[in-house]
Structure formats: C-alpha cells, structure tokens
Coordinates of C-alpha atoms and ligand atoms in Angstrom, one line a residue:
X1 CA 32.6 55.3 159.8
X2 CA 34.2 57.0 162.5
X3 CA 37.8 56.1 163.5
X4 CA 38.8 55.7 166.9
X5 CA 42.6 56.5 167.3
X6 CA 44.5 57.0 170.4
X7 CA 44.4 59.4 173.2
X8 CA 46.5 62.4 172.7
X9 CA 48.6 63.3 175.3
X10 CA 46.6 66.0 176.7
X11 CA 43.2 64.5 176.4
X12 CA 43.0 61.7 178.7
X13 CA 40.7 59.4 177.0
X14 CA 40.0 57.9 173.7
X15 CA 38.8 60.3 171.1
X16 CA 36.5 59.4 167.8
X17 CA 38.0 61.8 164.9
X18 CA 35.7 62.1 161.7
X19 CA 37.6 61.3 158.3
X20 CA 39.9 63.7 156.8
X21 CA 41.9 62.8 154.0
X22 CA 44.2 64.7 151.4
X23 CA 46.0 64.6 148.3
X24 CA 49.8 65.8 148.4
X25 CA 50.5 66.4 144.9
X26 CA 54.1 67.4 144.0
X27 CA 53.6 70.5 140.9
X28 CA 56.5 69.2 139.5
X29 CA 54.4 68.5 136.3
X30 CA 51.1 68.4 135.3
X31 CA 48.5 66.6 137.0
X32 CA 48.8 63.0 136.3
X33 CA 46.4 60.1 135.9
X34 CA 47.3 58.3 138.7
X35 CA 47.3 61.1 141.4
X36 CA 44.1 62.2 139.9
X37 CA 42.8 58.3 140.8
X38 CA 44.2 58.9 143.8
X39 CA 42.5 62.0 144.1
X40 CA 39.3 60.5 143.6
X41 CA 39.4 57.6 146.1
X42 CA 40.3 60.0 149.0
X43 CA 37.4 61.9 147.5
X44 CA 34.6 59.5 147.4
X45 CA 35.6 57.7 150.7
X46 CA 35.2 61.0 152.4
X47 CA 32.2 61.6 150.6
X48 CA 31.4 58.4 152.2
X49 CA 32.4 59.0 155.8
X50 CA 31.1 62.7 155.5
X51 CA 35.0 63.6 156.0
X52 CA 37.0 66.5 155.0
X53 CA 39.1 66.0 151.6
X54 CA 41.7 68.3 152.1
X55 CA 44.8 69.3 149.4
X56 CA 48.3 69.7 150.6
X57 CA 50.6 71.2 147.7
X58 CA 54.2 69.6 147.8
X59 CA 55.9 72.2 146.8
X60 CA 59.8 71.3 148.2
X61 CA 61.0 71.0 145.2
X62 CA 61.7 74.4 144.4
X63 CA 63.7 74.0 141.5
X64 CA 61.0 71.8 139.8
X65 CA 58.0 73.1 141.4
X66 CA 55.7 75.6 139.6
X67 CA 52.9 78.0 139.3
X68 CA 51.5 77.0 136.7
X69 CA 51.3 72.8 137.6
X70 CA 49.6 73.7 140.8
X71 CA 46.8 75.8 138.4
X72 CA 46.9 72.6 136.0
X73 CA 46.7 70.2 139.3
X74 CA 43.6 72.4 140.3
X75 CA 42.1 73.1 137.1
X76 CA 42.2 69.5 136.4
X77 CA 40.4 68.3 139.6
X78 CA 37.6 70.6 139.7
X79 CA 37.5 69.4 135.6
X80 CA 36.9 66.1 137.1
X81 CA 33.9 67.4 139.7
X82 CA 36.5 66.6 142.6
X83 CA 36.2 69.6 145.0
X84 CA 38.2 70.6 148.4
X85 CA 37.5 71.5 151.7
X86 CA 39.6 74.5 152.8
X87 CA 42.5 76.5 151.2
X88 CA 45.0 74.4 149.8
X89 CA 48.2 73.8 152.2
X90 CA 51.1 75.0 150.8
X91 CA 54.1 72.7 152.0
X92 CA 56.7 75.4 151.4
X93 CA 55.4 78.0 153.9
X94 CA 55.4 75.4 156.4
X95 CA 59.1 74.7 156.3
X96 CA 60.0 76.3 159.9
X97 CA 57.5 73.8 161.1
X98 CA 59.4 71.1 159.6
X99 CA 62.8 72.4 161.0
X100 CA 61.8 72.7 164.4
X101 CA 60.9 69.0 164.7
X102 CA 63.9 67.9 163.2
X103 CA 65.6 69.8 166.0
X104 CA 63.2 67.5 168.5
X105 CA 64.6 64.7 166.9
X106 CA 68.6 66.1 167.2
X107 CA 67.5 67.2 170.6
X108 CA 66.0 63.6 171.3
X109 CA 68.8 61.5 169.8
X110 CA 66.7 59.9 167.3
X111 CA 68.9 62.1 164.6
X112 CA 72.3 62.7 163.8
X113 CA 74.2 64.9 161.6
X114 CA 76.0 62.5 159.0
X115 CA 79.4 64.2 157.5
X116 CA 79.9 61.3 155.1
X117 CA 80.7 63.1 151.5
X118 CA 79.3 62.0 148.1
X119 CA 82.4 60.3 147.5
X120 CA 82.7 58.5 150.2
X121 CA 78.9 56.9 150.2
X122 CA 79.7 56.3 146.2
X123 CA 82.6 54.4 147.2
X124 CA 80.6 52.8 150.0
X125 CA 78.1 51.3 147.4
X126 CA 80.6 50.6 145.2
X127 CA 81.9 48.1 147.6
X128 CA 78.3 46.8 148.5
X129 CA 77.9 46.5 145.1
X130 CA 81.2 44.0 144.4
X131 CA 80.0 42.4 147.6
X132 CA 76.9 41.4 146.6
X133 CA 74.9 43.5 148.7
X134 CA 72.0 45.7 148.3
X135 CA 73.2 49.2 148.4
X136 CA 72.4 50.8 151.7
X137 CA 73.4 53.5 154.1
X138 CA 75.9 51.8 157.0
X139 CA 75.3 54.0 159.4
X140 CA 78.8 55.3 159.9
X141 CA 78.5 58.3 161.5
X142 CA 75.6 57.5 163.8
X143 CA 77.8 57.6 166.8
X144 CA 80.9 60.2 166.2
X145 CA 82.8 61.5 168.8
X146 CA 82.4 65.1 169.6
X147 CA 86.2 65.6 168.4
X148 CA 85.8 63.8 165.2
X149 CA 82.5 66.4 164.5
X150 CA 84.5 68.9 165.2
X151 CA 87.1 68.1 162.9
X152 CA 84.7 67.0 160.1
X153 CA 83.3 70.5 160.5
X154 CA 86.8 72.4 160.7
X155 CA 87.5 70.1 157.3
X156 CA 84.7 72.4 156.0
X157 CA 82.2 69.2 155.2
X158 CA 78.5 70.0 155.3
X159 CA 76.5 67.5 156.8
X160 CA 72.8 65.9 156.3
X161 CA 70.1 65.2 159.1
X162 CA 69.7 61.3 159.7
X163 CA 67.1 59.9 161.2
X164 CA 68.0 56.3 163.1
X165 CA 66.5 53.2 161.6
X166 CA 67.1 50.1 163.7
X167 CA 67.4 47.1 161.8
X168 CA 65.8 44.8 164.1
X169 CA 62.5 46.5 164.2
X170 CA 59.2 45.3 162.7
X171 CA 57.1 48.0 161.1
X172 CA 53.1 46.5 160.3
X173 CA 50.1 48.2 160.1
X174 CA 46.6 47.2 159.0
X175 CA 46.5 48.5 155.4
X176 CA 42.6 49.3 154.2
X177 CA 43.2 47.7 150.8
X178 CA 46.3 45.7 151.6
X179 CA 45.8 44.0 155.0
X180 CA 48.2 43.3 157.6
X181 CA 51.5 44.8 156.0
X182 CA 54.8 43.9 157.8
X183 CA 58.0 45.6 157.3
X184 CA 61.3 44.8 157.8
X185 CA 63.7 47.9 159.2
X186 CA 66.5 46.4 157.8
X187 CA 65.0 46.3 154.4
X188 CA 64.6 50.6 154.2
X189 CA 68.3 51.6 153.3
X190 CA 69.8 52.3 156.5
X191 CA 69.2 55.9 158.4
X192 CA 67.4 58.0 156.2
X193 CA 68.5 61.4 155.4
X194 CA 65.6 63.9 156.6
X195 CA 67.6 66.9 155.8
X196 CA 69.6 67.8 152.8
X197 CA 73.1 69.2 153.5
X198 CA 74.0 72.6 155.2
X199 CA 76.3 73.6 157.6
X200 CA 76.4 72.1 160.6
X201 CA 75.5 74.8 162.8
X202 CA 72.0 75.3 160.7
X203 CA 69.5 73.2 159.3
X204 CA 69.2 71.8 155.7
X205 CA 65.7 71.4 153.5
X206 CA 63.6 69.3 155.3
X207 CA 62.9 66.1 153.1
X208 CA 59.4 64.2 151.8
X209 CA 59.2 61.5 154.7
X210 CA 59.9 64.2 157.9
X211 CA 58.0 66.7 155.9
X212 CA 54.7 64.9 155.0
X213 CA 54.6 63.2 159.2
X214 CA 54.7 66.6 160.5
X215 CA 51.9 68.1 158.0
X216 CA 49.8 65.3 158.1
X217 CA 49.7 65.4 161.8
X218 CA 49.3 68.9 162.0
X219 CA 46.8 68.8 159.4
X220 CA 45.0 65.9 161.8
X221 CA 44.5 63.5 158.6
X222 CA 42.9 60.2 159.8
X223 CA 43.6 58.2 156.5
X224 CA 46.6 58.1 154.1
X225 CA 45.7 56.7 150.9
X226 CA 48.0 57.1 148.3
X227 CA 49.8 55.0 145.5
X228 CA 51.4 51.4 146.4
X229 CA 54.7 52.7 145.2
X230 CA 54.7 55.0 148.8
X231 CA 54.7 51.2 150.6
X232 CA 58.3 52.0 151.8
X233 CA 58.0 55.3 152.7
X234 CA 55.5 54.3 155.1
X235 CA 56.8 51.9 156.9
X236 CA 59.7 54.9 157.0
X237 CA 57.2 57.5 158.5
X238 CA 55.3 55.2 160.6
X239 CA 58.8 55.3 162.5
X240 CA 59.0 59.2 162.4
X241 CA 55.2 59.1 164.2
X242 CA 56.3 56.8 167.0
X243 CA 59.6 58.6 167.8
X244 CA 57.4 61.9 167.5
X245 CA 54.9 60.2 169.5
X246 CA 51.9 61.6 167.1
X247 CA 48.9 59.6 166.2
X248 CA 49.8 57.0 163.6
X249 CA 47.0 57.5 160.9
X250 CA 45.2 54.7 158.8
X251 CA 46.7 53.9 155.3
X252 CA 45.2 52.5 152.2
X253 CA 48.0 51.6 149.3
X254 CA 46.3 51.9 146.0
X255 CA 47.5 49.4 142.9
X256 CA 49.6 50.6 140.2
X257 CA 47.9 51.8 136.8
X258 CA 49.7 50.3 134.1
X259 CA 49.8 50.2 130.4
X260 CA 48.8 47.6 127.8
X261 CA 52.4 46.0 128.0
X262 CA 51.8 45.5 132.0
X263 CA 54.2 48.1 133.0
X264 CA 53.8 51.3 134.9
X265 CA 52.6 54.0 133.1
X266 CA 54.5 56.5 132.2
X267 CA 55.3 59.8 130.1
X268 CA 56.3 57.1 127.4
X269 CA 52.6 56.0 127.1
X270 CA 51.6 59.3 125.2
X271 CA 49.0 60.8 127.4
X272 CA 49.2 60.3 131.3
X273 CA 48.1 64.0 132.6
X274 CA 44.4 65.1 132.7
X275 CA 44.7 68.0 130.7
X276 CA 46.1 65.8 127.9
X277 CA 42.7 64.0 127.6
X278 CA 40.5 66.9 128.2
X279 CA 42.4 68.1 125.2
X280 CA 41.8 64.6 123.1
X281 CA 38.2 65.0 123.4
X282 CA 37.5 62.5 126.7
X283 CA 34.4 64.2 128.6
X284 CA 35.3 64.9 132.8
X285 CA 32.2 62.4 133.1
X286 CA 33.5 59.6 131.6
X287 CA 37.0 60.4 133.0
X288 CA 35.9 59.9 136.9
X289 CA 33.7 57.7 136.2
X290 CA 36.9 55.7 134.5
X291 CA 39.1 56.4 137.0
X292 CA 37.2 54.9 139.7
X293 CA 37.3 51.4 137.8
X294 CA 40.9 51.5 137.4
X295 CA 41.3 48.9 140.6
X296 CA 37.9 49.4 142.2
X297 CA 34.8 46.6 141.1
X298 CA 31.7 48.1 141.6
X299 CA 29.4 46.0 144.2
X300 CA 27.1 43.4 142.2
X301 CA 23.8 45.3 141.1
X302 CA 25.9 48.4 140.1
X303 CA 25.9 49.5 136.9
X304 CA 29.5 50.4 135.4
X305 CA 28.3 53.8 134.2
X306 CA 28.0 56.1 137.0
X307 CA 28.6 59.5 137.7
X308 CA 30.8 59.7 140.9
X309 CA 28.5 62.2 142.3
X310 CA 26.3 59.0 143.1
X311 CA 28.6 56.2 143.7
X312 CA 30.1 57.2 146.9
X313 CA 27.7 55.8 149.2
X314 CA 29.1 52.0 147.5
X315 CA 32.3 53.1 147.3
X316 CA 34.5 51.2 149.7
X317 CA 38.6 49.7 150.0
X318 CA 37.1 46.2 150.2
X319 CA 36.4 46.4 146.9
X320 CA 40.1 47.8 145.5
X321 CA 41.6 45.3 144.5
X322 CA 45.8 44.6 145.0
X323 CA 46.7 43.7 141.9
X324 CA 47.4 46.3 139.2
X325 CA 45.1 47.8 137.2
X326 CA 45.6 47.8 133.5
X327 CA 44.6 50.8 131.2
X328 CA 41.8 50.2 128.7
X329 CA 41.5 52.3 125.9
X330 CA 39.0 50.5 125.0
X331 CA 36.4 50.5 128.0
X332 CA 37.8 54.2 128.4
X333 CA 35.9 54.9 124.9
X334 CA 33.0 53.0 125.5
X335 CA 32.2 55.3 128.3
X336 CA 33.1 58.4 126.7
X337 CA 30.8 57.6 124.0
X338 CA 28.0 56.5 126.5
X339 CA 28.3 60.0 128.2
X340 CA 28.1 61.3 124.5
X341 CA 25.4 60.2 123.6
X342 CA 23.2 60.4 126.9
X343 CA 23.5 64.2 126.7
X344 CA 20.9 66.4 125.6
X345 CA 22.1 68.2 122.0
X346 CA 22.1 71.6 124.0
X347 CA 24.7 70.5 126.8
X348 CA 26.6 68.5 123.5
X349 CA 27.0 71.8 121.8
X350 CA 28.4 73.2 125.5
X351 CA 30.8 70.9 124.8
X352 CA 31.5 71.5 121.3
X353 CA 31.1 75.2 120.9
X354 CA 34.6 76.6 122.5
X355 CA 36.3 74.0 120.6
X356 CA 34.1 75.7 117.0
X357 CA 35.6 78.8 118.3
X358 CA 38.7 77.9 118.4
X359 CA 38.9 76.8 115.1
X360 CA 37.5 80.3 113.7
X361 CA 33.5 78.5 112.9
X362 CA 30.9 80.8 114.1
X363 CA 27.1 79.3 114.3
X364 CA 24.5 80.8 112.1
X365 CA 22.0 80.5 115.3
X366 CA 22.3 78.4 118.5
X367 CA 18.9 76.4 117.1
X368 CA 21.5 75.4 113.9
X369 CA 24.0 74.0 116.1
X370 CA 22.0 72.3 118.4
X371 CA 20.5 70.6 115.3
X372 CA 24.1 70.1 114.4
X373 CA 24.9 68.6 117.6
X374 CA 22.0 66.2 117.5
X375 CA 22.9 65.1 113.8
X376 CA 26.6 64.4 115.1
X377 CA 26.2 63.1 118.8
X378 CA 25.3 59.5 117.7
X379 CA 28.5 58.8 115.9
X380 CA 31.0 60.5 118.4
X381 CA 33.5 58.8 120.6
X382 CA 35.3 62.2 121.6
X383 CA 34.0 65.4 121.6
X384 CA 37.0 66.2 119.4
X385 CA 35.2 63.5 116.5
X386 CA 32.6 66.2 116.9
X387 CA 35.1 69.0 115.5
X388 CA 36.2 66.9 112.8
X389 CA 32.6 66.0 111.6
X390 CA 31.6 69.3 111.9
X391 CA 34.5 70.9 109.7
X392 CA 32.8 70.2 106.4
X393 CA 30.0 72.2 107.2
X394 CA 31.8 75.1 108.1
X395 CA 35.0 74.9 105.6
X396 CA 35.4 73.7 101.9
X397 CA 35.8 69.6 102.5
X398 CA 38.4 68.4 100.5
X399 CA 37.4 65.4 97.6
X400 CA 38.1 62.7 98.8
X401 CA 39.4 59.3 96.2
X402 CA 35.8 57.8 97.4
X403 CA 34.0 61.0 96.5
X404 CA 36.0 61.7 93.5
X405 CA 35.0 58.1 91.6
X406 CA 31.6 58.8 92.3
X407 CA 31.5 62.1 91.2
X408 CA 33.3 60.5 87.6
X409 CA 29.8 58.2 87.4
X410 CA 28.2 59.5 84.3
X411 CA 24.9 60.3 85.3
X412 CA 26.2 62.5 88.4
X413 CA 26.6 65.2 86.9
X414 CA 22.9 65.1 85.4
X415 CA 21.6 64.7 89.0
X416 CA 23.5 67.5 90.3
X417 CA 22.3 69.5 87.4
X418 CA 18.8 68.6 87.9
X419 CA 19.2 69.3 92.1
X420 CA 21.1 72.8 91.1
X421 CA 18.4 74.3 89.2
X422 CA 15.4 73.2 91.5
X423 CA 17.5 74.7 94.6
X424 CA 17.8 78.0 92.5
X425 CA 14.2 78.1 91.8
X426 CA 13.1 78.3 95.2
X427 CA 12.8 81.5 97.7
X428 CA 15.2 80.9 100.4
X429 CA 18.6 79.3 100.7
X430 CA 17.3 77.2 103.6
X431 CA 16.0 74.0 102.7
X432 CA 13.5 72.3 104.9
X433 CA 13.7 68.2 105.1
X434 CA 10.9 67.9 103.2
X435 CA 11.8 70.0 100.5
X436 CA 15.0 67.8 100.5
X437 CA 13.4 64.5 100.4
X438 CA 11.2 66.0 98.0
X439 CA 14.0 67.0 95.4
X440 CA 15.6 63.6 95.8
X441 CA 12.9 61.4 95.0
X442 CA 12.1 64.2 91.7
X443 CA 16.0 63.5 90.9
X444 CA 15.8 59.7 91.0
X445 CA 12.6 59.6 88.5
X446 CA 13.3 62.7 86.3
X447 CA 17.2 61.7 85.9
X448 CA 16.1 57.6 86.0
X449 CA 18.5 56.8 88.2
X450 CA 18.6 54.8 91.4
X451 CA 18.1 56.8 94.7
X452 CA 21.6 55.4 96.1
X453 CA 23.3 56.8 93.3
X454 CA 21.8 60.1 93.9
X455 CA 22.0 60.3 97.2
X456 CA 26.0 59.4 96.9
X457 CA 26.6 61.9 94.3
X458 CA 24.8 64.5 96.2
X459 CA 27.0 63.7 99.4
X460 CA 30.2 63.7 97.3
X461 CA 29.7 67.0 96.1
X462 CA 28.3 68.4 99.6
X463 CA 30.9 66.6 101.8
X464 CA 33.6 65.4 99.3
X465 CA 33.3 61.8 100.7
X466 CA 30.7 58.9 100.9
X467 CA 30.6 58.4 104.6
X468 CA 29.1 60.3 106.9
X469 CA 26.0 61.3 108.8
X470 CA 22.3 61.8 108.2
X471 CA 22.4 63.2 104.3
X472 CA 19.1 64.8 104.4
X473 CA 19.8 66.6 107.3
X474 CA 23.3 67.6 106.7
X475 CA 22.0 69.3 103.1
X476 CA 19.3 71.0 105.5
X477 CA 22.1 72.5 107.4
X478 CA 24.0 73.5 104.8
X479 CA 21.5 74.8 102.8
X480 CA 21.3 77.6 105.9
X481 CA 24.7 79.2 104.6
X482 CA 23.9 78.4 100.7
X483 CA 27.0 76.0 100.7
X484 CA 25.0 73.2 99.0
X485 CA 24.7 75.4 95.7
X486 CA 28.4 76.8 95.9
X487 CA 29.3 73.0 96.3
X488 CA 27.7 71.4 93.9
X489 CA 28.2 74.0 91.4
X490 CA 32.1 73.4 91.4
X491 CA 31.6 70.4 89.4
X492 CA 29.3 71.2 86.9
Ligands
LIG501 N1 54.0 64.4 147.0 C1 53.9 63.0 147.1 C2 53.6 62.5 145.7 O1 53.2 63.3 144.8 C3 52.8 62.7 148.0 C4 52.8 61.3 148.5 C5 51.8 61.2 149.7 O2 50.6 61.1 149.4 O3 52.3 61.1 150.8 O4 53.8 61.3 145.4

C-alpha cells in the first residue's frame, strides 16, 4: 500500500510516500511485553508494505533513562527476529530541534509561558475537585499582560511552555484499527505544558507530545501505531501537526494486553519484560509468534503456528481487534512446546547447551547430547524443563519418597545385584541399547520378577524417582560416564 498524504509546502502536488513506521521506546526499564507487540505490528505491516521500520530511542527522561535498557530493548528485539532499518534515533541529541519549534510556537502565539506555581495549580484542583469537576488546567495565564510577566518574573517564578488547546475544537482521524475516532478539546486537560519549567528568558526540557510531532515528522513516519493508552496524546499532537502545519501521519491504536483478572498488565503480573521469559525457558519463536495473536486473528486458512518471518504478507489492522487482549499462559505454552518439539535435536541442544554451561555440566561428546536432546525434547514445555531433566544425568539426583519405597521392595536389591555384576563383566562403561534391553529381560527371568518391577528399581536407583523419560536410553547415556554403576552401587 502506498499512502497518499498531502502536498508539502514546497512540492506543489500530491506526493505518494512508502511506509515508514517506528517504535519509540522509553529505556526507562527493560523492554516490555507490550512495546515488544507493538514492536512487532509496526514490523510486519512494514514488512507488508515493503516500508522502513525505524527505532526512535526516548531517552528524555534522563534521570530514569539508561544504557543498559536501551541494550536490553535491542537485545530483546533482535531475540525476537525483529530487525531495524537505520541507526537508532536518539531523542536526546535532538533536543535543539525540539526547542527551536517551541520557539515557532512562542513566536506564532500558539504558546505561552505559564507562571502559575505548584501551589497555586494544587490549590486550583483542589477547588475542581470540591466542585465536582474533573481536574484540568484553566488556562489562566494564557493571556497575561506584559506588566504582570514582568512582575511574575521579577517575583523570581520560573515558568513552563503551554501550548493552547481550544475547547471548542473537534479532533478525529481515521484510526487503522479503531475507525473514525473523534475527540473532544475540551476533554484533554486544558493547555498542555510542552516545556518543563526554566527561566523565562530560556527554554525548559521539551516534553513527550512536542517532542515525538517534531521527530516523527522529521523522521517522515507515515504510520503511528502504538498502544491505545496513547488515544489522548494523539488527539493532543494531531493539534501540534496542524499549528506546525506538518503532514498529519496515519495512526493505528493497538488494544491493551491484560492479565487473567482483565486488568492491564503490569510489573505485578511477575514477568512482563522479554528478557524475563527468555530467561524462563520461552523460545524467541514461540514468543513472536505469540505476540502477534495477542489482538490480531489470523485470516481463516491460517494456521496459528507461524513463524512471523512468513506471516507478514496476511498480516493486516483489519484483523486487530479493539477489544483487549487477554494473556494466556496457557496457549503461550502450547506454542512453546510446538516450537520444541518441531526442532531438530542438534538446534535443541543450541538451545540447551549455554544454559548446561552455566550450570557447570560439560558434554562427554556433542553426539551424547544431541542424543540427550532427542531423549528430552518430547517432554519439554521450556527449554529450562530441559535443564531440569537433564540435571540427573550430570549431578547425583536426590531419592526421591517415590524412589525410596521402591527401592525398600525386597527383591530390588536382588535385581540391582544381578544388573551390577553383569555391567562389571563387560568391556566398556558404555552400554549400547541392546545390551540394556538385553540385561533387563536376563534380570526379570534370572531374579523371577516382573519387568515393571525391574525396570522401576533400576530407575530409582539411576534417577532417584519413578518418572521420567525413556529408561533404556537414559541408562545408555549414563552408562557413557559409568554413573549407572556408581548409582546403583550406593544401595547395595
Ligand atoms: N516513548 C513512548 C512510550 O514508550 C512512545 C509512544 C509513541 O509511540 O509515541 O510509550
């Protein structure tokens, strides 16, 4: 799609612009599940249009801003397989930019400077407040004489930077996901500060609605799509494009993400930043391809499980719907586990292998833990249920109550016997399957027991527990480092 937008000034016709979208992320913490989703719908619909996605750091905030959430923000989006056209803007080095159009606006009367203190707007809403009003700006100082400036600033007051808001002005716009959106100026606060206080001969910190008009115009961004909870602010900056007379972009508002309980989601929740479920064992895979159900529908015929890499071409706002999405663990694991188990034992022990190192557990051979990888892979939800299966066969398992009572069975002991001393006879520590099969069946008739209770006994003592994978092919495995004889030795 190519969007048609207005004639600037100095070309004198109408203009097609191809796509470019952006994500503004504030590094005021790390990057969070919702900007990510927001992330990746500006990234597949310019994947779509065969746009520019573009990434605009929002950095303002100096106080709260830092280094290492902006590597976290980027870590975690290429993590997801979203990349970037062109270096990252950084907001901060642009703020002479900013200034100089809020001296347009002084210039142009559609700002004021506003010496109204802290107190005196608390005691404002105070009043609003007993009057039963919504609390709001009143807009005294939008027309001060030039003597009672003069003596605010003798009085030593520092002033903000207002921007006019008339009350009787309707704001719409045609919202991708939204429709037609209508906005009422009365209903945004009053004049909106667009500078923070300074004195009155300078210029304050430019603030987020001036701020993000003049980069996304500079930065030529056709299409604004960002969280629902931004509704107000646009209606806001879509008055800060027509005084500026700059082309008014499209805008798509995104639903909410919320929790089980139907409310936003939040820090409360547990985990809400990307990092936090790379870390829990989610794959990047089934992440995205999460993410992109959390308020889109796929088009009938499309399968739920996708790889985003292949989606874009059906990805489209139609299909977002307005109402909130709600987070499902569930669905959330039922991917993950689909990605699981779909990849090849090799790219499985990608996965699992710096997490082995981290924990100290070195492979024997990479054809052992690929074999390892393949034994666990069916079972896992998380990568990290890989870790926590594979820690038996790399530390002493604990006996656990279930292992213990079997290992009390009279005849156990007989069986392990019996399994010790054919395991010493042989040449090598390393047991093949059949040799394993072989030595279970020679348990069962030369101990006269049933399989079952020699297959359990044998577990116990190799695993300390009665659940877990493939038996015959965990002992195979173990046998590589001699751990079954060590193991079943300690209860003999
Ligand atoms: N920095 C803003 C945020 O993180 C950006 C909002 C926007 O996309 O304009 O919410």
């Amino acid at each position: 799609m190519r969007v048609r937008i207005p004639s600037v000034p100095y070309l004198n016709r109408l203009r097609t612009l191809t796509v470019r979208v952006r994500l503004a992320p504030s590094p005021t913490g790390t990057l969070h599940l919702g900007t990510a989703r927001t992330a990746l719908f500006n990234w597949l619909f310019a994947k779509k249009e065969g746009g520019t996605f573009l990434l605009r750091i929002e950095d303002t905030d100096i106080e709260r801003s830092k280094e290492s959430y902006i590597n976290n923000i980027f870590d975690g989006l290429k993590w997801l397989g979203i990349n970037w056209n062109e270096s990252p803007i950084i907001q901060s080095k642009r703020v002479n930019e900013h200034k100089k159009i809020i001296e347009t606006l002084l210039n142009k009367g559609f700002a004021y400077r506003c010496y109204a203190s802290e107190s005196e707007l608390d005691e404002m809403r105070e009043t609003q407040k007993k009057n039963g009003l919504a609390p709001r700006y009143d807009n005294r100082h939008r027309n001060l004489t030039p003597e009672q400036e003069s003596k605010f600033i003798k009085d030593g007051r520092n002033p903000v930077i207002r921007f006019k808001i008339n009350d009787q002005k309707i704001i719409s716009w045609n919202d991708l996901i939204r429709g037609e959106m209508t906005w009422s100026g009365k209903d945004l606060g009053g004049d909106m500060v667009i500078a923070r206080r300074a004195p009155a001969d300078s210029i304050g910190d430019p603030l987020y609605n001036l701020v993000v008009v003049v980069d996304d115009s500079a930065m030529q961004i056709s299409h604004v799509i960002r969280g629902e909870d931004h509704l107000a602010n646009t209606a806001k900056q879509i008055l800060l494009y027509e005084a500026l007379d700059l082309n008014i972009p499209v805008f798509a508002h995104t639903p909410l993400i919320l929790n089980s309980e139907g409310k936003k989601l939040s820090k409360r929740d547990g985990v809400t930043s990307i990092s936090d479920f790379k870390e829990m064992g989610y794959t990047s895979e089934a992440m995205a391809n999460y993410m992109t159900l959390l308020g889109w529908s796929v088009p009938e015929g499309i399968n739920e499980r996708f790889k985003i890499s292949e989606i874009s071409d059906v990805f489209s706002f139609e299909k977002v719907n307005k109402a909130s999405a709600k987070f499902d663990w569930d669905k959330l694991n039922w991917l993950n586990s689909q990605v699981i188990h779909e990849m090849s034992p090799i790219t499985l022990l990608d996965n699992l292998e710096p997490l082995f190192k981290r924990n100290g557990w070195k492979l024997p051979s990479q054809e052992w833990g690929i074999n390892l990888a393949e034994l666990l892979g069916p079972s896992m939800v998380l990568i990290n249920d890989g870790v926590n299966q594979a820690k038996p066969f790399f530390e002493e398992p604990q006996l656990h109550e279930d292992g213990k009572k079997q290992l009390e069975i009279k005849e156990a002991k007989e069986v392990l016997r019996f399994i010790l001393e054919n395991l010493e006879k042989l040449d090598s520590s390393s047991i093949s399957n059949q040799q394993a099969l072989d030595l279970l069946s020679q348990a069962t008739k030369t101990c006269k027991v049933k399989k079952g209770l020699v297959m359990k006994s044998l577990r116990a003592a190799l695993f300390g527990t009665l659940n877990g994978p493939d038996l015959i092919k965990s002992w195979v495995l173990l046998s590589r480092f001699s751990k079954d004889r060590t193991r079943i030795r300690r209860f003999l």
